[in-house]
Structures are given as structure tokens and as C-alpha cells.
Coordinates of C-alpha atoms in Angstrom, one line a residue:
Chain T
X17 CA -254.1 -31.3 -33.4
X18 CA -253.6 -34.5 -32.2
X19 CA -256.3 -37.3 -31.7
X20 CA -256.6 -40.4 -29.7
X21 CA -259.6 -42.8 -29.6
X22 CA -260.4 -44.5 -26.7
X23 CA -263.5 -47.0 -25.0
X24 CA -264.5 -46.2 -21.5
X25 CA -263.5 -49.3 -19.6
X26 CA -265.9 -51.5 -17.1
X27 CA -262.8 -50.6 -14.4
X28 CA -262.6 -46.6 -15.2
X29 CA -266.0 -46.0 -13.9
X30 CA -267.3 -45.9 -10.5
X31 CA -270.3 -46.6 -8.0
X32 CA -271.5 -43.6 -9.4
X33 CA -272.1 -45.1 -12.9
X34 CA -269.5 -43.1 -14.4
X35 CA -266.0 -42.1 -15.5
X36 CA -264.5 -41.0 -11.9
X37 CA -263.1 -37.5 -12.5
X38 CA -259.6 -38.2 -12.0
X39 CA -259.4 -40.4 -14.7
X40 CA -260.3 -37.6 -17.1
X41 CA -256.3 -37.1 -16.5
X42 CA -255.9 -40.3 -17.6
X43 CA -257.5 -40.5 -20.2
X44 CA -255.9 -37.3 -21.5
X45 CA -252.3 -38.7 -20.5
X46 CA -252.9 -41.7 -22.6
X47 CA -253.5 -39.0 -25.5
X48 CA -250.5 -37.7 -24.6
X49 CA -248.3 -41.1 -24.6
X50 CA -249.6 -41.4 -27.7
X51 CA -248.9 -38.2 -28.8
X52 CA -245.1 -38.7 -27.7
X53 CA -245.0 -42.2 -29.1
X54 CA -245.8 -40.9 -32.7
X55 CA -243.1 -38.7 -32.9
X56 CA -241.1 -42.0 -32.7
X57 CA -240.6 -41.6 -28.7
X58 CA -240.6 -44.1 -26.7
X59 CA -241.5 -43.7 -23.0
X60 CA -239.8 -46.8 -21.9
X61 CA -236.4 -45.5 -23.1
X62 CA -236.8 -42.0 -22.3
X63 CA -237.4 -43.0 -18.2
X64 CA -234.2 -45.5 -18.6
X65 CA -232.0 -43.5 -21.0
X66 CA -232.7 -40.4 -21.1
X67 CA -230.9 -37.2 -19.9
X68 CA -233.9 -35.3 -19.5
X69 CA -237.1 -35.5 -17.2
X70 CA -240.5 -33.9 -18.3
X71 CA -242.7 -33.6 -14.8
X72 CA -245.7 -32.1 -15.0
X73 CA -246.1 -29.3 -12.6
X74 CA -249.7 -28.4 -13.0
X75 CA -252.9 -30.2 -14.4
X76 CA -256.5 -29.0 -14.4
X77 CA -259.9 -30.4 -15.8
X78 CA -263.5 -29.1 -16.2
X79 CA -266.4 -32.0 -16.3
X80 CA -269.4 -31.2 -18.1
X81 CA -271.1 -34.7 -18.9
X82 CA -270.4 -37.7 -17.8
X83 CA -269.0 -40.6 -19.5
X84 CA -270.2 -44.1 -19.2
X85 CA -268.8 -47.7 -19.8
X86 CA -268.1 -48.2 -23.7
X87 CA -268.6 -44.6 -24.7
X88 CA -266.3 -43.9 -27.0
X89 CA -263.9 -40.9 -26.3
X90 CA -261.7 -38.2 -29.0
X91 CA -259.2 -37.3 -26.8
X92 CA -258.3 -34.3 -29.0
X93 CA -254.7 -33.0 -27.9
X94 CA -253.1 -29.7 -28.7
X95 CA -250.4 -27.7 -28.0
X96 CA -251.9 -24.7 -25.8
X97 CA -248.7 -22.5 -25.2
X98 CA -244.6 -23.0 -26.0
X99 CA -242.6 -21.3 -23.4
X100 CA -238.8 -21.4 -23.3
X101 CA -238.1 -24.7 -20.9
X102 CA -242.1 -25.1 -20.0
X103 CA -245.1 -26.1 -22.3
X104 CA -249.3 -26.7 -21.9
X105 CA -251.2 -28.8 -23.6
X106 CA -255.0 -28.6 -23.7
X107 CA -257.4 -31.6 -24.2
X108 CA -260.8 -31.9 -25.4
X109 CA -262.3 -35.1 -24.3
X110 CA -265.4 -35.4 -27.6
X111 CA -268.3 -38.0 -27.3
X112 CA -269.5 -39.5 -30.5
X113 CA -271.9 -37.2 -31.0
X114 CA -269.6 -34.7 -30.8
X115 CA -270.2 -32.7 -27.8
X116 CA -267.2 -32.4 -25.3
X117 CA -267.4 -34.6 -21.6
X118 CA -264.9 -32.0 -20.8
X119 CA -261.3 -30.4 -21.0
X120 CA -258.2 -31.1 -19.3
X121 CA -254.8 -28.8 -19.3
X122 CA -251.3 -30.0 -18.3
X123 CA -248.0 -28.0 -17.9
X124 CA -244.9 -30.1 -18.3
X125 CA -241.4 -28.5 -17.8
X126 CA -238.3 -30.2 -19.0
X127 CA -235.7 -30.6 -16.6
X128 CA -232.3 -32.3 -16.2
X129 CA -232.7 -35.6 -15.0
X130 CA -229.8 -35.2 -12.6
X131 CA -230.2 -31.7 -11.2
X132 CA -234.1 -31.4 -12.1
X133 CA -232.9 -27.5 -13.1
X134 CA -235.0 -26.3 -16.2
X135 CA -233.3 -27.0 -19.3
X136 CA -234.0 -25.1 -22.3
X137 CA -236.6 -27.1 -25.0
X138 CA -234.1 -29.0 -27.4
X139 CA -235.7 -27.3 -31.0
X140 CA -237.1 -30.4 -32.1
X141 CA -239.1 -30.8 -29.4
X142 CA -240.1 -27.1 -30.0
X143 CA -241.1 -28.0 -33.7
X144 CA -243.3 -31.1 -32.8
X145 CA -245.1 -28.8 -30.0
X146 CA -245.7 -25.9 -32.0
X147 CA -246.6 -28.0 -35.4
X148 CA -249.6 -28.9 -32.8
X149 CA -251.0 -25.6 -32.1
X150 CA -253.2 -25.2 -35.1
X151 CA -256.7 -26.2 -34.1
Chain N
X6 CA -259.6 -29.0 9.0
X7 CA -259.6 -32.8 8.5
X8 CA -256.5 -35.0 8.1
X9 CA -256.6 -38.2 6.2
X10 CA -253.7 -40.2 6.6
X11 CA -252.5 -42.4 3.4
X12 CA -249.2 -44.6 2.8
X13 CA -248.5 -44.4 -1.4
X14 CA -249.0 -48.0 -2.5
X15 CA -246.5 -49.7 -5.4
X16 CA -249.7 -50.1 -8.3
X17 CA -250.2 -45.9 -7.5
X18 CA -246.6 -45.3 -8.6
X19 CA -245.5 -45.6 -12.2
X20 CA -242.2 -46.5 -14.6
X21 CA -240.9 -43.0 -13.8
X22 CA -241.1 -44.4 -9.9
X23 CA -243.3 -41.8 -8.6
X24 CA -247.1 -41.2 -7.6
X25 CA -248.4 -40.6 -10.9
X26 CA -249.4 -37.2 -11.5
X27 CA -253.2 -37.9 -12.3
X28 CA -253.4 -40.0 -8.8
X29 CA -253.0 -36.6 -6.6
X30 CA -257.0 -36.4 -7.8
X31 CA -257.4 -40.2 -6.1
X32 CA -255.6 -39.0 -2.4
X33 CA -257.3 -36.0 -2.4
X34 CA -260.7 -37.8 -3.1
X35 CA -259.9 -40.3 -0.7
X36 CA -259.5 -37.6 2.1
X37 CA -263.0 -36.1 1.2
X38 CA -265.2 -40.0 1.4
X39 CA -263.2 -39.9 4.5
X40 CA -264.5 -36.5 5.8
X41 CA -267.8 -37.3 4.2
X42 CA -268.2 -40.4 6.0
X43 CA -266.5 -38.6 9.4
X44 CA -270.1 -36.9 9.2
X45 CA -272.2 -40.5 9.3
X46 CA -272.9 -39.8 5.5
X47 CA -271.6 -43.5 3.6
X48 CA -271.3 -43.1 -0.2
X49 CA -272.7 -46.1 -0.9
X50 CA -276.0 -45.0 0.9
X51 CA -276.2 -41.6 -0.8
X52 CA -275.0 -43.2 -4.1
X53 CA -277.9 -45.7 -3.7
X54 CA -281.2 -43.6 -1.9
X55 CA -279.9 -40.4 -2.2
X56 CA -281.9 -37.6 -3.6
X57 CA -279.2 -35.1 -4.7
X58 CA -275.5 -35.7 -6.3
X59 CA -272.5 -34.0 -6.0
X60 CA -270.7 -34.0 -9.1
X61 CA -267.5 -32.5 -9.9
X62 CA -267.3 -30.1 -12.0
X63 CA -263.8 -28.7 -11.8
X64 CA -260.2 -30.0 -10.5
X65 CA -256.8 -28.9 -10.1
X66 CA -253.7 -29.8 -8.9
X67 CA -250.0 -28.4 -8.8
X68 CA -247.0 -30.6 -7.9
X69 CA -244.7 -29.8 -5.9
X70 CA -242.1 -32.6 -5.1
X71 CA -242.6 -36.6 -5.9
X72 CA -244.1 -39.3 -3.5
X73 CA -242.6 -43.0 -4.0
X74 CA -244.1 -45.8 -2.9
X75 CA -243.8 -46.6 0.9
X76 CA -243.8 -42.6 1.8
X77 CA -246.6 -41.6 4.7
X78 CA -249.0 -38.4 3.4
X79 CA -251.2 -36.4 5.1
X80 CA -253.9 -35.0 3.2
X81 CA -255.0 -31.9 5.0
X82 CA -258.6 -31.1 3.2
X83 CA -259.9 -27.9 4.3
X84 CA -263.2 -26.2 3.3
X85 CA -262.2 -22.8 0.7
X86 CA -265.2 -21.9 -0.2
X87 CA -269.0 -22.1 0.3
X88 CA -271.3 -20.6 -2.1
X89 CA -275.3 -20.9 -2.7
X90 CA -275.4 -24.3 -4.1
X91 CA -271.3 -25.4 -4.6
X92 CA -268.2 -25.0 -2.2
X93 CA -264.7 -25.6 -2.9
X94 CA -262.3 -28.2 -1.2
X95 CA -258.4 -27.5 -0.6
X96 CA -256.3 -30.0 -0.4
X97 CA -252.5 -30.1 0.7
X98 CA -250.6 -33.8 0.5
X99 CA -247.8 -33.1 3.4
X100 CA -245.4 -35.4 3.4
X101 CA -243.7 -36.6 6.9
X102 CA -241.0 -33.8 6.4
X103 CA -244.0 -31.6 7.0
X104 CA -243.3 -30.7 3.2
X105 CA -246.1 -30.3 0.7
X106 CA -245.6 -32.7 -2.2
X107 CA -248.5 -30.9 -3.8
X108 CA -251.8 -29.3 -3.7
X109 CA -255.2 -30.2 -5.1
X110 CA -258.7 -28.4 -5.3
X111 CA -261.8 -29.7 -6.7
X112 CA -265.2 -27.5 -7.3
X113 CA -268.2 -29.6 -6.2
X114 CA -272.1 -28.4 -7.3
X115 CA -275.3 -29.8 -4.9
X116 CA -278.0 -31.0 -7.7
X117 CA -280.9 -33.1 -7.7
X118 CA -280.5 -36.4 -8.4
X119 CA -283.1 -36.5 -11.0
X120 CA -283.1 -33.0 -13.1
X121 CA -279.4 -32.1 -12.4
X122 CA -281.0 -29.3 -12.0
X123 CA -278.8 -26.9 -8.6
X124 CA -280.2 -26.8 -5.7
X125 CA -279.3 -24.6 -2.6
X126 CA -277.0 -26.4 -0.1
X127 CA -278.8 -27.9 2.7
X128 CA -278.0 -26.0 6.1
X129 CA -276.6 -29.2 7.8
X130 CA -274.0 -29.7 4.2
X131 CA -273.5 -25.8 5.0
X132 CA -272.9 -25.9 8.2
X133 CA -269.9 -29.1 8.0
X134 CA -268.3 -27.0 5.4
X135 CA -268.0 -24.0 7.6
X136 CA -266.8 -25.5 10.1
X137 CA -263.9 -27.2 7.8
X138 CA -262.6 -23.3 6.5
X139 CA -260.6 -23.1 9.8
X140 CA -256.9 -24.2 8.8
Chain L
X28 CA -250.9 -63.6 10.7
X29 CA -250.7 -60.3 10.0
X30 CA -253.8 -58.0 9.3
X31 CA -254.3 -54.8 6.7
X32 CA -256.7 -52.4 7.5
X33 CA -258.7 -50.5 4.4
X34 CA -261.6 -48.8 3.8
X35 CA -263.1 -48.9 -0.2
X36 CA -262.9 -46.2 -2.1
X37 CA -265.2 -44.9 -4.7
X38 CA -262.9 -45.1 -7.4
X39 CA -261.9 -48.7 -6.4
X40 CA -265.5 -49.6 -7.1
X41 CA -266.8 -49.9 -10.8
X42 CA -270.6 -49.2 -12.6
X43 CA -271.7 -52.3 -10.9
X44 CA -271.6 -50.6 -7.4
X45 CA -268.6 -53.0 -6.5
X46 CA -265.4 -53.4 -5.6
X47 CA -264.0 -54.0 -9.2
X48 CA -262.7 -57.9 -9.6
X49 CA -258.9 -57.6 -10.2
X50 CA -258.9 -54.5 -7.2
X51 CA -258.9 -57.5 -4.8
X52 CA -255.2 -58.6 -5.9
X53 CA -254.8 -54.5 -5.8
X54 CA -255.8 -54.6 -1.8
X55 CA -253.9 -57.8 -1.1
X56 CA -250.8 -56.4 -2.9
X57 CA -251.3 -53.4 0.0
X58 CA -251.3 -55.8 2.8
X59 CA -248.3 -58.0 1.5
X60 CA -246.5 -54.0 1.0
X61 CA -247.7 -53.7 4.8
X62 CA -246.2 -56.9 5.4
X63 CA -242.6 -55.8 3.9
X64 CA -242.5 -52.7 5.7
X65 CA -243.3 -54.2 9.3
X66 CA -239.9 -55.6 8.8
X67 CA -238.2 -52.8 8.1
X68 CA -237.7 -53.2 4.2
X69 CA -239.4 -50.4 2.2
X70 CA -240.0 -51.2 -1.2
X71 CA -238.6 -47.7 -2.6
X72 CA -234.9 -49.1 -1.5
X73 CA -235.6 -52.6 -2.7
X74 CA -236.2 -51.3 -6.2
X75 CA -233.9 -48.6 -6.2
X76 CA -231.0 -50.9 -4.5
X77 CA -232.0 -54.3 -3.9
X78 CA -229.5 -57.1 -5.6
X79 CA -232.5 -59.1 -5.9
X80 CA -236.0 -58.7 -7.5
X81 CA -239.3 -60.8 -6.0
X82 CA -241.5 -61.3 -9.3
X83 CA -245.5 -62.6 -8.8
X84 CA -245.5 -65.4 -11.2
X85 CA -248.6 -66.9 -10.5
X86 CA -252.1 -65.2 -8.6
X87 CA -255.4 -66.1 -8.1
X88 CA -258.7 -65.1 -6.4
X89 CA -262.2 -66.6 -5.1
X90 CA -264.8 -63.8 -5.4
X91 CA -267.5 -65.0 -2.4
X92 CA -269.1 -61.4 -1.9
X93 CA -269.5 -58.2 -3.4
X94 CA -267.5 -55.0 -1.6
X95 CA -269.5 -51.7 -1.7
X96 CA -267.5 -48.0 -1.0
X97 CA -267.0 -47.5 2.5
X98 CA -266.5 -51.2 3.0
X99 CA -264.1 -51.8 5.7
X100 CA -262.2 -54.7 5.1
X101 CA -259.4 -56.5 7.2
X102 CA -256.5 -58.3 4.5
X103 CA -255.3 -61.0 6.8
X104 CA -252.3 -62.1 5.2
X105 CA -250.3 -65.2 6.3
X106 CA -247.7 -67.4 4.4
X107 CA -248.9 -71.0 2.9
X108 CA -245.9 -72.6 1.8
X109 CA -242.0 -71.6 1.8
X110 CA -239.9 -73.5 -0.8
X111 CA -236.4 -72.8 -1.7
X112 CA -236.6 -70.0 -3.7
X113 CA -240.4 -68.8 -3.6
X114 CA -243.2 -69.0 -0.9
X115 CA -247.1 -68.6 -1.6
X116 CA -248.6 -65.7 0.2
X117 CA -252.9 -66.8 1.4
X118 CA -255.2 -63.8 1.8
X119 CA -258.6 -63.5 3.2
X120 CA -260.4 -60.3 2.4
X121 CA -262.6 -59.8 5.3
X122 CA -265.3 -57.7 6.2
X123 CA -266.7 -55.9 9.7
X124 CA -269.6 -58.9 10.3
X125 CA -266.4 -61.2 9.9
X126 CA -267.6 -63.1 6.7
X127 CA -265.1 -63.5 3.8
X128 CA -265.5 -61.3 1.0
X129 CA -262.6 -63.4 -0.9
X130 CA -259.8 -65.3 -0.7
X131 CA -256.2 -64.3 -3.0
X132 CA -253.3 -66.2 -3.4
X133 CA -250.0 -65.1 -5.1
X134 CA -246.8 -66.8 -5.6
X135 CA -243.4 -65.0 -5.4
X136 CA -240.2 -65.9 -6.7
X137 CA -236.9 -64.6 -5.6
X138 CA -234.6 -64.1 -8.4
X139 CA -230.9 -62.0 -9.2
X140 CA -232.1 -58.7 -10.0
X141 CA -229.6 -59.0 -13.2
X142 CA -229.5 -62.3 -14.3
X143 CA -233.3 -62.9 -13.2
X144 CA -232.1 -66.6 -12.6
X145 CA -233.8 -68.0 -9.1
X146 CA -231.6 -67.6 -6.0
X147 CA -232.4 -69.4 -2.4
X148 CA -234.2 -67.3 -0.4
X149 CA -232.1 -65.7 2.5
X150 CA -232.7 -67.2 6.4
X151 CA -234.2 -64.0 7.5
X152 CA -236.8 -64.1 4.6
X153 CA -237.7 -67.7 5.4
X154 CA -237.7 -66.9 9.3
X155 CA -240.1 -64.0 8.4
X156 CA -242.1 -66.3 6.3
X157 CA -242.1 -69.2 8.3
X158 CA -243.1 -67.1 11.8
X159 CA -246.8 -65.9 9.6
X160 CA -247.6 -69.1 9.1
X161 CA -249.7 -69.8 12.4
X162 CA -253.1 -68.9 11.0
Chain V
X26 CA -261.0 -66.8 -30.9
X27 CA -261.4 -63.1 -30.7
X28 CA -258.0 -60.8 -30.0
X29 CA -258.4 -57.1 -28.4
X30 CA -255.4 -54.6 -29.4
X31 CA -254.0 -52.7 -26.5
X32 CA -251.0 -50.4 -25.5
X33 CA -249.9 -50.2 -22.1
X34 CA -249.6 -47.1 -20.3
X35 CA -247.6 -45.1 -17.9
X36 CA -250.0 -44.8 -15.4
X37 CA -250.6 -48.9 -15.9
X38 CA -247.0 -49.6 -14.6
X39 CA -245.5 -49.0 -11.1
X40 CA -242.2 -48.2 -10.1
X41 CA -240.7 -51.6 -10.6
X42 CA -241.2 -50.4 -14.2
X43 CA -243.7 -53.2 -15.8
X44 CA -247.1 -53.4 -15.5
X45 CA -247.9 -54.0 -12.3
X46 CA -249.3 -58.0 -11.7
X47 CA -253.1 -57.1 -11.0
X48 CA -253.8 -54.8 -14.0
X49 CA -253.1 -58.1 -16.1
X50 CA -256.8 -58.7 -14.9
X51 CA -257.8 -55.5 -16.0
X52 CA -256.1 -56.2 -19.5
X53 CA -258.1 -59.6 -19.9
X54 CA -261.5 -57.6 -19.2
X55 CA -260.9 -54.8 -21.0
X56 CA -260.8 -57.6 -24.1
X57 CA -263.9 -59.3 -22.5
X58 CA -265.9 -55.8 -22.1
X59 CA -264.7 -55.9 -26.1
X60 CA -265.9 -58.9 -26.6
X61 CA -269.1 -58.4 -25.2
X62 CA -269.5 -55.4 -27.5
X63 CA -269.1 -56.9 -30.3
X64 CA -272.1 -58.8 -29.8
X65 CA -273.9 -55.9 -29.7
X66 CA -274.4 -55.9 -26.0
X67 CA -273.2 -52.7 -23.6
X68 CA -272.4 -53.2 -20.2
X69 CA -273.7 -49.8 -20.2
X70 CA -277.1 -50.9 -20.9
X71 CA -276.9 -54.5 -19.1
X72 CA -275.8 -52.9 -15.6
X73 CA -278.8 -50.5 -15.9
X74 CA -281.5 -52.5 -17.7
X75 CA -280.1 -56.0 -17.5
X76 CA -282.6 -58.9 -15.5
X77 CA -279.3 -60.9 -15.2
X78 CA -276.0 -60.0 -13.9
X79 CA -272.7 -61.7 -14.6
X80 CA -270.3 -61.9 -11.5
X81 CA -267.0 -63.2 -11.3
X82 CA -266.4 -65.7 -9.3
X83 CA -262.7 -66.6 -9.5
X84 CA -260.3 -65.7 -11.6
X85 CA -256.1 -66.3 -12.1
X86 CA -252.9 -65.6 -14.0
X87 CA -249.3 -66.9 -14.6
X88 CA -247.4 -64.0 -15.6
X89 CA -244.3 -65.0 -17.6
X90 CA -242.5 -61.7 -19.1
X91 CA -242.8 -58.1 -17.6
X92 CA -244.4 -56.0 -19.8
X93 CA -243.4 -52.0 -20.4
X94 CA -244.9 -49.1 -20.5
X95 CA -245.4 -48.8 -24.6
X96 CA -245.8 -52.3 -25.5
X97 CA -248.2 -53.6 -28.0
X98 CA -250.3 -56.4 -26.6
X99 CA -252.9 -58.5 -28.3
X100 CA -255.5 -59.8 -25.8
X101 CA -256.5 -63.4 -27.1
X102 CA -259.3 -64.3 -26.1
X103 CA -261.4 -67.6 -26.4
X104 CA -263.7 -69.7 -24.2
X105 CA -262.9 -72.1 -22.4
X106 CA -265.6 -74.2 -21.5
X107 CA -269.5 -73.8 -20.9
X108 CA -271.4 -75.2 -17.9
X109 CA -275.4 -74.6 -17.6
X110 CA -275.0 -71.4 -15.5
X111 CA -271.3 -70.8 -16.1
X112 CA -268.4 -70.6 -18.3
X113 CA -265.1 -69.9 -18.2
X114 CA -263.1 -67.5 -20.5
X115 CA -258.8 -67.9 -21.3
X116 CA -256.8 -65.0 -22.2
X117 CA -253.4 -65.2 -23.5
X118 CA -251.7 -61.8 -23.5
X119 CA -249.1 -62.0 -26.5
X120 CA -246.5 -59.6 -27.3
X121 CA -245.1 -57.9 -30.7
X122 CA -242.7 -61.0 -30.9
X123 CA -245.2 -63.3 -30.7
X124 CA -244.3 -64.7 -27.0
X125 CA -246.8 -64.9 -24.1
X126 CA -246.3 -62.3 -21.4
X127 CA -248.8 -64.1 -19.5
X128 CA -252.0 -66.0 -19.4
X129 CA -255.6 -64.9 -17.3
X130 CA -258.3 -67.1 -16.7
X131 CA -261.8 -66.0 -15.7
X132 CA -265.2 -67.7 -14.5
X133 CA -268.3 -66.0 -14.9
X134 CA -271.6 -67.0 -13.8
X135 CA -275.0 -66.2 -14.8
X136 CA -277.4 -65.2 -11.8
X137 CA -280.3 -63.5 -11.7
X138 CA -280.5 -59.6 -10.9
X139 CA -282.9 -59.7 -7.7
X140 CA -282.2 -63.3 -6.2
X141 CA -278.7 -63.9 -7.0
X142 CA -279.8 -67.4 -7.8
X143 CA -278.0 -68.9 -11.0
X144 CA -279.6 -69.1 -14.2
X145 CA -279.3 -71.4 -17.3
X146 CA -277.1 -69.5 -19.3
X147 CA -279.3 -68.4 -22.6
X148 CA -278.6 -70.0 -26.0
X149 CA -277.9 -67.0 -27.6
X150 CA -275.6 -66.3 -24.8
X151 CA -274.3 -70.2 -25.4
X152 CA -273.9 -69.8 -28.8
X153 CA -271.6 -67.2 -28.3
X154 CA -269.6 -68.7 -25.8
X155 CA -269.2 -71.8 -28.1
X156 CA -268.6 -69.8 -31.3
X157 CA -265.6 -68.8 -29.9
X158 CA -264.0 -72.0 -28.1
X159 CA -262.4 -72.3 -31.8
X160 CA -258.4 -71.4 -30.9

């Protein structure tokens, strides 16, 4: 598992008081950045360089509390599921005192960047995902 | 069914020159303040004096094809569901190809304000959603 | 002149109840994309295959009144100043009971898209610029 | 001078592939919200309990490098100066290398919650300010 820590931002919330929903994705893609970033992956030079694309095809969240301005967030990121070109990764967004705001999922399929046909996941990539599965 | 009609704006697209994935949740919310208000009800009065909110409580989204900035999307929000005290919203982001670049649905519960405690839809909330389930 | 109509969305708005601060460069950045695309340019093709780039190297805002969701606010955009290679863009953030809800300014640049070094601005630029002068 | 540590993120650049202009405004509060915390004071708590709010009233930026999605930025933040109701605060926004990508100014003032009328700021509030004019 994977964790990213995070502050609820004055511009994140809305009239409401609160985190608006579809930031929950985000929140859990920022995880995810920095999930990417510390396998030693940068996102800058995989959308200029690289010969692959990794668009995510499905996302889905469940709320359960709310989130204000400067609560602190665990975005705690792991791998859900490895299939052979696809992947999902699950996200449990943890207050301080521990109890979840609420979980997010996101399927990502890597495709070539030319023909966006599904391309096999290169085995290191299959490594980092699956090293992430334990809870 | 009610048709909101959007234009993708440069700061809603991202590096990989696309709608970013999360902002799907953004159109699709846009579409429902605009059927909410298309029924005299403002968010800003509700948020304000209202005695009941509707939060969230889950969201999804599949993606289809991408939207860059400058293409014209009609989100087509139609009413799924309507149960004792939630309903269900559908969402479809057409683009002016008349293809879908992507789908949403989001899960809304009717509580009170106070106890977040659910309450049964009001028969004038029930009523607007029924009439929305037509496609 | 030319006029952007918007309405405020929820998730434009912050915990305050208003229209987050820096969202008012986001909604005159909408009108000024308005702007482009009344003359035919999209911004997809100018930065996918423009030979030039247009960089904000300077913005600034007066905050005179706060903007609630629902809000409908007129963005009426007209040019300031045209030099050789850059031109200041004035916008007046304006609301249905025609008071001013703020004022933006941004200044743009035109530069070689690979050298980034500053190039004069083409004649049917300035004549574009020039012609939304008239207040 | 107090610095706030940021990365920027995918869904924080647009398809020109930097961060787009406005959300250097969001950068500079995002340190101020920081700032603010470190005092010991939530704008959680202030927005819902607070006798005094803290509006905006202008605010601008030079922007002199892009930034991309990945970069390290250190928000450096220090006051400016300090009026009897108002102050104003200066960001710098430096990069790994030590180089500006751009500056932010913003001027706050301090009114009160029910009139709008401006207050003397407080001298705990003063102190602050003036405790960190030291570059």
C-alpha cells in the first residue's frame, strides 16, 4: 500500500462547506501521481516521450463524511486487480482519526500512444502494481 | 430529459491535452444545478435556508473517447431511478458528432439538514424526477 | 466589446459561500477563449499546430463583490492597449442588476512557439484587437 | 518569511502543458491557508465561528517560467506591508533550481462578519503579519 498525505484546500471545497465530490478523484489522482512519481516516473516525460498512453476508462467513488478545509487526508492507494493490458486501483481516503471520508476506484488500461490498441503491461510495471496489492 | 449545453474550457483540460478524467463529475454536476435551477430551486437559496441536503453519496463515470478544449458537449441528464428517499441521475456527455465521450451517474440521498438523518422525498422533488426518466 | 455569458457553479464557489478569488481569472480566461473562437481560431489547433505560442505574463484582479452559485455573470471583454508584440486584455465581471462584481486584466505576449523569443503580432491579430477596443 | 512545499499536478495543468496562469493564485493561497495554520487558526473554524472575515480585494502575478506537471515548488511567502485594516502578502514561487517561475501578490482586508465594515486589524493578527515581513 501506498500513502499520500494531503490538506484540504480553502479552493477544494464548496458553498456547501465541504470537499465537492468530484474532487475525491482528485485527491485520489494526486495519490496516484505520487504513486507513479516514486517509482522514479515522471509524468511530464511520459505525456512528451513516451510510447505508451494509460487512460483511465472507469472511475467510481462512495462519500461517507465529509471533508472540510485543512483536514488532513491519507489517501491510502493500492493495487485492487492486475489484468493482462488493464489494472484497478482502489483508494481509501482516512481522516486523522482514522475513519474513512470515502473510497474511490480507477481502471487505467495501457494503450499505444499512436494506435490507442491495448498493449500488453511491460513486466515492470506489472511488478510495481502487484508489489502494491498487500494491504 | 434535460440537456445542458457546455463548451470544454483550456484550465479543464490537462498536460495529456484532454478533459481530465475527474472533471466528467464537474459537467455532469453542472447539468444537474442547471436542471435544479430549471425548477426555480437556486443552490445558493437551498444551501443557505434550506431545511434538507442532498449529498452525494456515490459516483461513477466510464470514458468513452477524449474532449479537448474548444469541443461543444451536451450533457443529456435523465432521471434512472427514484427510490423512497434517494434517486439516481444518468448522465451521457455527447459530443457534436452525436458521439458519447462518456457517461456519468451519481446516487443522491434527501436528508435533513440538521440530523442527516433520511427523509422521504417530497412529492414535488418526486414528481420532477419522474418526469426526467423519459429519455 | 465582446460579452461571455456564465452562470456560477457550485464547485467554482469555496466554504465562504463565494466565488473563490483566483476563479475570476478562471471566468475571464473563458471569455478571452470565447473571444478566440468568434474568430475562427480554436485553441485545440493553436496548441497542437500553431507556429506561435501567446503566454499571460502578467494578470491582475479588483475583487468589488462577492459571487454566489447560480450567479449570472456577463464577462465583457474588450482590448486596452495593443503594442508590437503583446496587447492587455480589460475585463468587467458583471452581474444581472448591472453592478461590477470585478474588474481582470491580463497581458499576453506573442512569442515563436520554439525559440519563445517575442515576434510582432500579425495584422489580423492587431485588426482583431484594435476593432474591441470601442468600450 | 515562511515557504509552503508543493507539487504540481496533472489535473493543475491544461493542455498547453504548464500550469495553467490562474491556479498560480491558487498556489499562493494554498501557502497562505498554511500560513494561517500555523498560527493555530483554521479557516475551518474562522468561516463558521469567526466575527471577522478576511476578503480579498485585489490580487496579481507576473508569471516568468512555465511550470510542469511534477515540479517541486516552494511557495515563499512574506508580508508585505500592514495598513490599520489591511495588509498585503508577496509570494514568490521558486523552483528546484532556485529561479522564480513567478511572483503573486495579495491584499487582504479585515471587515467585520455582519456589516462588512473594516476593522483595525488585531495586534495579535499585527504581530503576525510583521513577524514575518523579515525576507
Amino acid at each position: 500500500m501506498f500513502t499520500y498525505h494531503t490538506t484540504v484546500q480553502l479552493h477544494q471545497t464548496d458553498a456547501a462547506g465541504i470537499l465537492f465530490f468530484g474532487r475525491f478523484f482528485f485527491l485520489a489522482h494526486d495519490a496516484y501521481q505520487a504513486f507513479v512519481e516514486s517509482h522514479g516516473l515522471g509524468f511530464a516525460k511520459v505525456l512528451n516521450e513516451g510510447e505508451f498512453l494509460l487512460p483511465i476508462v472507469h472511475a467510481e467513488a462512495d462519500f461517507k463524511a465529509p471533508l472540510q478545509v485543512g483536514d488532513k487526508v491519507a489517501v491510502k492507494l493500492r493495487t485492487e486487480s492486475v489484468g493482462d493490458s488493464s489494472f484497478v486501483l482502489a483508494y481509501d481516503l482516512v481522516k486523522l482519526d482514522g475513519s474513512s471520508a470515502g473510497t474511490v476506484k480507477t481502471v487505467h488500461v495501457w494503450v499505444d500512444r499512436k494506435t490507442f490498441a491495448k498493449q500488453p503491461l511491460p513486466d515492470w510495471v506489472r511488478r510495481a502494481l502487484t508489489a502494491n496489492q498487500v494491504k
